Amino acid sequence: MVKRVKTAVFPVAGLGTRFLPATKAMPKEMLTVVDRPLIQYAVDEAREAGITHFVFVTGRNKGVIEDHFDRQFELETTLEQRGKQAALAELQQDLPSAGRTSFTRQQEPLGLGHAVWCAREIVGDEPFALLLPDMLFKARRGVLKQMMETYEETGGNVLAVEQVPQQDVSSYGVVGRGAGDDSGFRISGMVEKPKPEEAPSNLIISGRYILQPEIFNLLADQPRGAGGEIQLTDAMQTLMQSQPFVGVQYEGQSFDCGSKIGFLTANVAYALDREDIGDDFLAALSRIGLHNALIDGFRIAAE
Ligand code: UTP
């Protein structure tokens, strides 16, 4: 019997330098894809996977994330008075229930590994999910849910992976593929930002993890790695020596919203897909000279 995963950690303390000046006073995770902040998509995905405790590792200028997951009585009263029931219902539905959120601070952005370690006292001795909110997944079944189904069979540590062109692997953590199929294969090794010719595969770790609590002790002693940051991949490499790691090549499409191109593409894909605005958005794109055929092609590819 594997131990159920009830807690999810959302590291949101990065500087978001690739989005300056937008992220000077506002967290990257509050950037919107159509009309929902990135962090809301990640919380929704976790909820769909059965998560009941949401832990945010925040930093300076991130108070607005805490406000986002709080009730806003003035706004709710105004919406009520104006008869905007649908908007009101959506706001209420987006909130985790009372007492189900925790916030802690990463006082210095020393890297993802350090941000995860900052959640150790809140998570305790339990397996937990880790979601990087700047990775957005458009999938029929949420990516974390797909991973959770595998985890229930395999236990251990589970990572979402996806294929990228071989020449792009040097920007990511890359895994080696052992026995098993796409819904769960043994990870035979992992390396952070390898040269393309030295990479064990073209499967990259793509922002969703299920981890066992032993990772915290390893992170505590983890020296700084690539980019002078405390790297989660380095600690996972050590944990691999004593625990199994399973890869899930998930079904769905990813958008790296930490990069401008990924973020803009996500906005187009999600807007075209929306029942309320998709057709109008398509018409607007045509008016600014984007060829309809190009858009149709994009739409088909996105399905
Ligand atoms: P990124 O690698 O995208 O870094 O972090 P970043 O600082 O947010 O953005 P750039 O590269 O400067 O534009 C991936 C995730 O890890 C969190 C980020 O908030 C993001 O959700 N993170 C990163 C932390 O919480 N703390 C850190 O020290 C670094």
Tab-separated table of C-alpha atoms and ligand atoms in Angstrom:
chain	number	residue	atom	x	y	z
A	1	MET	CA	0.000	0.000	0.000
A	2	VAL	CA	1.585	3.320	-1.006
A	3	LYS	CA	1.158	6.360	1.203
A	4	ARG	CA	-1.398	8.769	-0.280
A	5	VAL	CA	-0.181	12.177	-1.505
A	6	LYS	CA	-2.276	14.922	0.080
A	7	THR	CA	0.078	17.914	0.018
A	8	ALA	CA	1.321	19.943	-2.942
A	9	VAL	CA	4.162	22.452	-2.866
A	10	PHE	CA	4.185	25.440	-5.217
A	11	PRO	CA	7.541	27.243	-5.358
A	12	VAL	CA	6.764	30.850	-6.271
A	13	ALA	CA	9.795	32.715	-4.935
A	14	GLY	CA	11.806	33.060	-8.163
A	15	LEU	CA	12.769	36.491	-9.475
A	16	GLY	CA	11.169	36.013	-12.884
A	17	THR	CA	13.937	37.999	-14.571
A	18	ARG	CA	12.846	36.898	-18.039
A	19	PHE	CA	9.633	38.884	-17.593
A	20	LEU	CA	11.042	42.154	-16.321
A	21	PRO	CA	9.737	44.805	-16.018
A	22	ALA	CA	6.341	43.037	-15.640
A	23	THR	CA	7.707	41.093	-12.658
A	24	LYS	CA	9.384	43.995	-10.884
A	25	ALA	CA	6.544	44.405	-8.397
A	26	MET	CA	4.288	41.534	-9.429
A	27	PRO	CA	5.043	37.813	-9.210
A	28	LYS	CA	5.493	35.902	-12.459
A	29	GLU	CA	2.976	33.360	-11.204
A	30	MET	CA	0.220	36.009	-11.324
A	31	LEU	CA	0.698	36.587	-15.061
A	32	THR	CA	-2.533	35.620	-16.767
A	33	VAL	CA	-3.255	33.139	-19.498
A	34	VAL	CA	-6.465	34.666	-20.880
A	35	ASP	CA	-8.027	35.658	-17.529
A	36	ARG	CA	-6.651	33.221	-14.978
A	37	PRO	CA	-3.276	33.595	-13.232
A	38	LEU	CA	-0.740	30.831	-13.817
A	39	ILE	CA	-0.854	29.861	-10.137
A	40	GLN	CA	-4.611	29.232	-10.378
A	41	TYR	CA	-4.120	26.698	-13.199
A	42	ALA	CA	-1.546	24.844	-11.061
A	43	VAL	CA	-3.805	24.807	-7.994
A	44	ASP	CA	-6.724	23.553	-10.120
A	45	GLU	CA	-4.533	20.759	-11.515
A	46	ALA	CA	-3.497	19.736	-7.990
A	47	ARG	CA	-7.084	19.754	-6.792
A	48	GLU	CA	-8.138	17.546	-9.710
A	49	ALA	CA	-5.429	15.076	-8.609
A	50	GLY	CA	-6.895	14.847	-5.086
A	51	ILE	CA	-4.549	17.268	-3.282
A	52	THR	CA	-6.079	18.793	-0.145
A	53	HIS	CA	-3.233	20.901	1.304
A	54	PHE	CA	-1.627	23.643	-0.797
A	55	VAL	CA	1.780	24.936	0.328
A	56	PHE	CA	3.203	28.069	-1.271
A	57	VAL	CA	6.874	28.971	-0.936
A	58	THR	CA	6.798	32.698	-1.539
A	59	GLY	CA	9.299	35.555	-1.528
A	60	ARG	CA	9.310	39.337	-1.622
A	61	ASN	CA	6.475	40.950	-3.622
A	62	LYS	CA	4.480	37.740	-3.499
A	63	GLY	CA	1.829	38.797	-0.949
A	64	VAL	CA	-0.617	39.165	-3.798
A	65	ILE	CA	-0.598	35.369	-4.234
A	66	GLU	CA	-1.826	35.022	-0.653
A	67	ASP	CA	-4.520	37.606	-1.374
A	68	HIS	CA	-5.531	35.757	-4.516
A	69	PHE	CA	-6.376	32.678	-2.447
A	70	ASP	CA	-8.353	34.679	0.106
A	71	ARG	CA	-11.944	35.893	0.012
A	72	GLN	CA	-12.518	39.496	-1.079
A	73	PHE	CA	-15.718	40.501	0.687
A	74	GLU	CA	-16.031	43.935	-0.882
A	75	LEU	CA	-15.703	42.526	-4.375
A	76	GLU	CA	-18.063	39.642	-3.640
A	77	THR	CA	-20.699	42.022	-2.234
A	78	THR	CA	-20.422	44.279	-5.289
A	79	LEU	CA	-20.771	41.332	-7.686
A	80	GLU	CA	-23.797	40.143	-5.696
A	81	GLN	CA	-25.437	43.586	-5.821
A	82	ARG	CA	-24.856	43.805	-9.567
A	83	GLY	CA	-26.313	40.345	-10.152
A	84	LYS	CA	-23.050	38.941	-11.524
A	85	GLN	CA	-23.690	35.463	-10.152
A	86	ALA	CA	-21.505	33.572	-12.636
A	87	ALA	CA	-18.395	35.631	-11.819
A	88	LEU	CA	-19.126	35.307	-8.108
A	89	ALA	CA	-19.534	31.533	-8.333
A	90	GLU	CA	-16.261	31.234	-10.254
A	91	LEU	CA	-14.370	33.231	-7.612
A	92	GLN	CA	-15.731	31.038	-4.859
A	93	GLN	CA	-15.042	27.826	-6.734
A	94	ASP	CA	-11.401	28.797	-7.349
A	95	LEU	CA	-10.627	29.014	-3.615
A	96	PRO	CA	-9.175	26.097	-1.678
A	97	SER	CA	-11.319	25.613	1.430
A	98	ALA	CA	-10.472	27.323	4.716
A	99	GLY	CA	-7.362	26.057	6.454
A	100	ARG	CA	-6.120	24.192	3.399
A	101	THR	CA	-3.389	26.659	2.388
A	102	SER	CA	0.011	27.287	3.995
A	103	PHE	CA	2.539	29.970	3.142
A	104	THR	CA	6.220	30.091	3.939
A	105	ARG	CA	9.004	32.335	2.713
A	106	GLN	CA	12.189	31.586	0.865
A	107	GLN	CA	14.114	34.595	2.127
A	108	GLU	CA	16.656	34.463	-0.692
A	109	PRO	CA	16.094	32.958	-4.153
A	110	LEU	CA	18.877	30.359	-3.875
A	111	GLY	CA	17.331	27.998	-6.404
A	112	LEU	CA	14.473	25.550	-6.813
A	113	GLY	CA	16.081	22.946	-4.531
A	114	HIS	CA	16.323	25.502	-1.746
A	115	ALA	CA	12.717	26.640	-2.288
A	116	VAL	CA	11.507	23.045	-1.905
A	117	TRP	CA	13.613	22.605	1.242
A	118	CYS	CA	11.919	25.691	2.744
A	119	ALA	CA	8.644	23.692	2.794
A	120	ARG	CA	10.084	20.813	4.881
A	121	GLU	CA	8.503	21.740	8.241
A	122	ILE	CA	5.067	22.166	6.690
A	123	VAL	CA	5.177	18.989	4.595
A	124	GLY	CA	6.668	16.800	7.346
A	125	ASP	CA	7.384	13.106	6.861
A	126	GLU	CA	4.955	12.585	3.960
A	127	PRO	CA	5.236	12.161	0.192
A	128	PHE	CA	4.278	15.356	-1.605
A	129	ALA	CA	3.579	16.727	-5.065
A	130	LEU	CA	5.633	19.581	-6.456
A	131	LEU	CA	4.233	21.804	-9.206
A	132	LEU	CA	6.159	24.577	-10.942
A	133	PRO	CA	3.375	27.007	-11.818
A	134	ASP	CA	5.151	28.475	-14.822
A	135	MET	CA	4.746	25.126	-16.595
A	136	LEU	CA	1.214	24.991	-17.931
A	137	PHE	CA	-0.317	21.809	-19.335
A	138	LYS	CA	-3.292	21.603	-21.622
A	139	ALA	CA	-4.467	18.063	-21.106
A	140	ARG	CA	-7.751	16.187	-21.099
A	141	ARG	CA	-6.743	14.601	-17.780
A	142	GLY	CA	-4.526	16.754	-15.567
A	143	VAL	CA	-0.839	15.828	-15.691
A	144	LEU	CA	-0.580	15.429	-11.903
A	145	LYS	CA	-3.642	13.172	-11.965
A	146	GLN	CA	-1.980	10.999	-14.625
A	147	MET	CA	1.131	10.805	-12.429
A	148	MET	CA	-0.914	10.006	-9.341
A	149	GLU	CA	-2.470	7.008	-11.104
A	150	THR	CA	1.017	5.688	-11.838
A	151	TYR	CA	2.194	6.468	-8.289
A	152	GLU	CA	-0.636	4.411	-6.820
A	153	GLU	CA	0.810	1.398	-8.674
A	154	THR	CA	4.529	2.059	-8.250
A	155	GLY	CA	5.043	4.240	-5.165
A	156	GLY	CA	8.466	5.872	-4.965
A	157	ASN	CA	9.200	9.120	-6.768
A	158	VAL	CA	7.390	10.021	-9.987
A	159	LEU	CA	8.421	12.669	-12.529
A	160	ALA	CA	6.490	14.012	-15.525
A	161	VAL	CA	8.670	13.950	-18.617
A	162	GLU	CA	8.290	15.072	-22.213
A	163	GLN	CA	10.285	14.817	-25.411
A	164	VAL	CA	12.082	17.849	-26.834
A	165	PRO	CA	14.325	18.158	-29.906
A	166	GLN	CA	17.764	16.770	-29.000
A	167	GLN	CA	19.476	20.148	-29.512
A	168	ASP	CA	17.249	21.721	-26.818
A	169	VAL	CA	18.109	19.345	-23.943
A	170	SER	CA	20.878	21.574	-22.602
A	171	SER	CA	18.284	23.928	-21.038
A	172	TYR	CA	16.670	21.212	-18.913
A	173	GLY	CA	17.025	18.292	-16.510
A	174	VAL	CA	17.165	15.139	-18.652
A	175	VAL	CA	16.355	11.526	-17.657
A	176	GLY	CA	17.517	8.156	-18.966
A	177	ARG	CA	14.732	5.743	-19.909
A	178	GLY	CA	14.694	2.240	-18.441
A	179	ALA	CA	12.068	-0.531	-18.541
A	180	GLY	CA	8.353	0.262	-18.799
A	181	ASP	CA	5.947	2.160	-21.032
A	182	ASP	CA	4.933	5.818	-21.367
A	183	SER	CA	2.542	5.635	-18.407
A	184	GLY	CA	5.380	4.523	-16.114
A	185	PHE	CA	8.992	3.612	-16.838
A	186	ARG	CA	11.994	3.231	-14.586
A	187	ILE	CA	14.285	6.277	-14.714
A	188	SER	CA	17.819	4.982	-15.151
A	189	GLY	CA	19.646	8.247	-14.523
A	190	MET	CA	19.265	12.019	-14.652
A	191	VAL	CA	21.463	14.985	-15.420
A	192	GLU	CA	20.913	18.752	-15.257
A	193	LYS	CA	21.485	20.758	-18.450
A	194	PRO	CA	23.676	18.256	-20.365
A	195	LYS	CA	25.383	18.921	-23.693
A	196	PRO	CA	23.120	17.419	-26.417
A	197	GLU	CA	25.736	14.801	-27.335
A	198	GLU	CA	26.080	13.716	-23.692
A	199	ALA	CA	22.367	13.581	-22.812
A	200	PRO	CA	20.980	10.131	-21.885
A	201	SER	CA	17.802	10.816	-23.956
A	202	ASN	CA	15.679	13.710	-25.174
A	203	LEU	CA	13.208	13.297	-22.287
A	204	ILE	CA	13.160	16.341	-20.042
A	205	ILE	CA	11.767	16.750	-16.525
A	206	SER	CA	8.856	19.063	-17.061
A	207	GLY	CA	7.758	20.708	-13.845
A	208	ARG	CA	5.622	18.111	-12.035
A	209	TYR	CA	7.021	15.776	-9.371
A	210	ILE	CA	5.849	13.358	-6.696
A	211	LEU	CA	8.649	13.088	-4.143
A	212	GLN	CA	9.340	11.171	-0.964
A	213	PRO	CA	10.247	13.223	2.149
A	214	GLU	CA	13.830	11.878	2.245
A	215	ILE	CA	14.578	14.519	-0.402
A	216	PHE	CA	14.543	17.190	2.354
A	217	ASN	CA	17.581	15.796	4.202
A	218	LEU	CA	19.514	15.624	0.958
A	219	LEU	CA	18.572	19.208	0.058
A	220	ALA	CA	19.769	20.375	3.476
A	221	ASP	CA	23.361	19.389	2.586
A	222	GLN	CA	23.162	20.040	-1.141
A	223	PRO	CA	26.002	22.284	-2.338
A	224	ARG	CA	25.272	24.874	-5.006
A	225	GLY	CA	25.211	23.400	-8.517
A	226	ALA	CA	24.550	24.760	-12.025
A	227	GLY	CA	24.104	28.551	-12.083
A	228	GLY	CA	25.269	28.797	-8.444
A	229	GLU	CA	21.818	27.593	-7.337
A	230	ILE	CA	20.804	24.696	-5.093
A	231	GLN	CA	19.486	22.307	-7.706
A	232	LEU	CA	16.649	19.873	-7.058
A	233	THR	CA	17.986	17.560	-9.786
A	234	ASP	CA	21.281	17.138	-7.911
A	235	ALA	CA	19.457	15.992	-4.748
A	236	MET	CA	17.190	13.696	-6.792
A	237	GLN	CA	20.296	12.100	-8.330
A	238	THR	CA	21.461	11.159	-4.831
A	239	LEU	CA	18.004	9.934	-3.795
A	240	MET	CA	17.981	7.674	-6.875
A	241	GLN	CA	20.700	5.592	-5.263
A	242	SER	CA	18.286	4.428	-2.566
A	243	GLN	CA	14.768	4.893	-4.010
A	244	PRO	CA	13.062	4.177	-7.347
A	245	PHE	CA	12.236	7.014	-9.738
A	246	VAL	CA	9.500	6.505	-12.314
A	247	GLY	CA	8.923	8.636	-15.421
A	248	VAL	CA	5.484	9.387	-16.851
A	249	GLN	CA	5.434	10.609	-20.423
A	250	TYR	CA	2.130	12.359	-19.955
A	251	GLU	CA	-0.635	12.918	-22.490
A	252	GLY	CA	-1.112	16.614	-23.190
A	253	GLN	CA	0.633	19.707	-24.404
A	254	SER	CA	2.988	21.838	-22.350
A	255	PHE	CA	3.663	25.568	-22.390
A	256	ASP	CA	6.753	26.912	-20.657
A	257	CYS	CA	5.204	30.149	-19.447
A	258	GLY	CA	8.492	31.148	-17.816
A	259	SER	CA	9.612	32.097	-21.333
A	260	LYS	CA	7.966	34.828	-23.395
A	261	ILE	CA	7.348	32.587	-26.397
A	262	GLY	CA	5.776	29.818	-24.293
A	263	PHE	CA	3.625	32.327	-22.416
A	264	LEU	CA	2.366	34.058	-25.563
A	265	THR	CA	1.690	30.721	-27.288
A	266	ALA	CA	-0.292	29.544	-24.259
A	267	ASN	CA	-2.432	32.662	-24.417
A	268	VAL	CA	-3.236	32.064	-28.091
A	269	ALA	CA	-3.959	28.351	-27.582
A	270	TYR	CA	-6.175	28.882	-24.519
A	271	ALA	CA	-8.005	31.872	-26.011
A	272	LEU	CA	-8.784	30.051	-29.276
A	273	ASP	CA	-10.120	27.170	-27.234
A	274	ARG	CA	-12.506	29.264	-25.160
A	275	GLU	CA	-16.175	28.936	-26.047
A	276	ASP	CA	-16.962	32.524	-25.060
A	277	ILE	CA	-14.184	34.329	-26.963
A	278	GLY	CA	-12.478	31.818	-29.312
A	279	ASP	CA	-14.282	32.807	-32.523
A	280	ASP	CA	-14.018	36.540	-31.837
A	281	PHE	CA	-10.327	36.177	-31.042
A	282	LEU	CA	-9.752	34.306	-34.296
A	283	ALA	CA	-11.543	37.078	-36.204
A	284	ALA	CA	-9.423	39.693	-34.434
A	285	LEU	CA	-6.225	37.835	-35.330
A	286	SER	CA	-7.304	37.759	-38.982
A	287	ARG	CA	-7.938	41.499	-38.891
A	288	ILE	CA	-4.335	42.158	-37.845
A	289	GLY	CA	-3.154	40.178	-40.848
A	290	LEU	CA	-2.622	36.692	-39.501
A	291	HIS	CA	-3.631	34.303	-42.206
A	292	ASN	CA	-6.680	32.184	-41.350
A	293	ALA	CA	-5.061	29.031	-42.662
A	294	LEU	CA	-2.148	29.501	-40.295
A	295	ILE	CA	-4.510	29.854	-37.371
A	296	ASP	CA	-6.570	26.830	-38.457
A	297	GLY	CA	-3.359	24.821	-38.694
A	298	PHE	CA	-2.370	25.930	-35.209
A	299	ARG	CA	-5.771	25.031	-33.853
A	300	ILE	CA	-5.595	21.520	-35.276
A	301	ALA	CA	-2.061	21.019	-33.943
A	302	ALA	CA	-3.194	22.154	-30.495
A	303	GLU	CA	-5.983	19.541	-30.301
B	1	UTP	P1	12.740	29.545	-12.840
B	1	UTP	O1	13.873	28.660	-13.153
B	1	UTP	O2	11.781	29.818	-13.947
B	1	UTP	O3	13.331	30.898	-12.241
B	1	UTP	O4	11.959	28.912	-11.615
B	1	UTP	P2	12.676	32.316	-12.004
B	1	UTP	O5	13.573	33.078	-11.100
B	1	UTP	O6	11.258	32.201	-11.533
B	1	UTP	O7	12.613	33.005	-13.440
B	1	UTP	P3	13.779	33.637	-14.369
B	1	UTP	O8	14.559	32.481	-14.905
B	1	UTP	O9	14.581	34.595	-13.544
B	1	UTP	O10	12.985	34.358	-15.437
B	1	UTP	C1	11.052	27.834	-11.708
B	1	UTP	C2	10.105	27.874	-10.535
B	1	UTP	O11	10.838	27.782	-9.308
B	1	UTP	C3	10.592	28.912	-8.476
B	1	UTP	C4	10.045	29.990	-9.409
B	1	UTP	O12	9.213	30.889	-8.712
B	1	UTP	C5	9.314	29.179	-10.470
B	1	UTP	O13	7.987	28.868	-10.068
B	1	UTP	N1	11.843	29.317	-7.794
B	1	UTP	C6	13.004	29.406	-8.490
B	1	UTP	C7	11.807	29.589	-6.449
B	1	UTP	O14	10.739	29.507	-5.792
B	1	UTP	N2	12.960	29.958	-5.823
B	1	UTP	C8	14.149	30.056	-6.489
B	1	UTP	O15	15.169	30.390	-5.846
B	1	UTP	C9	14.162	29.784	-7.856
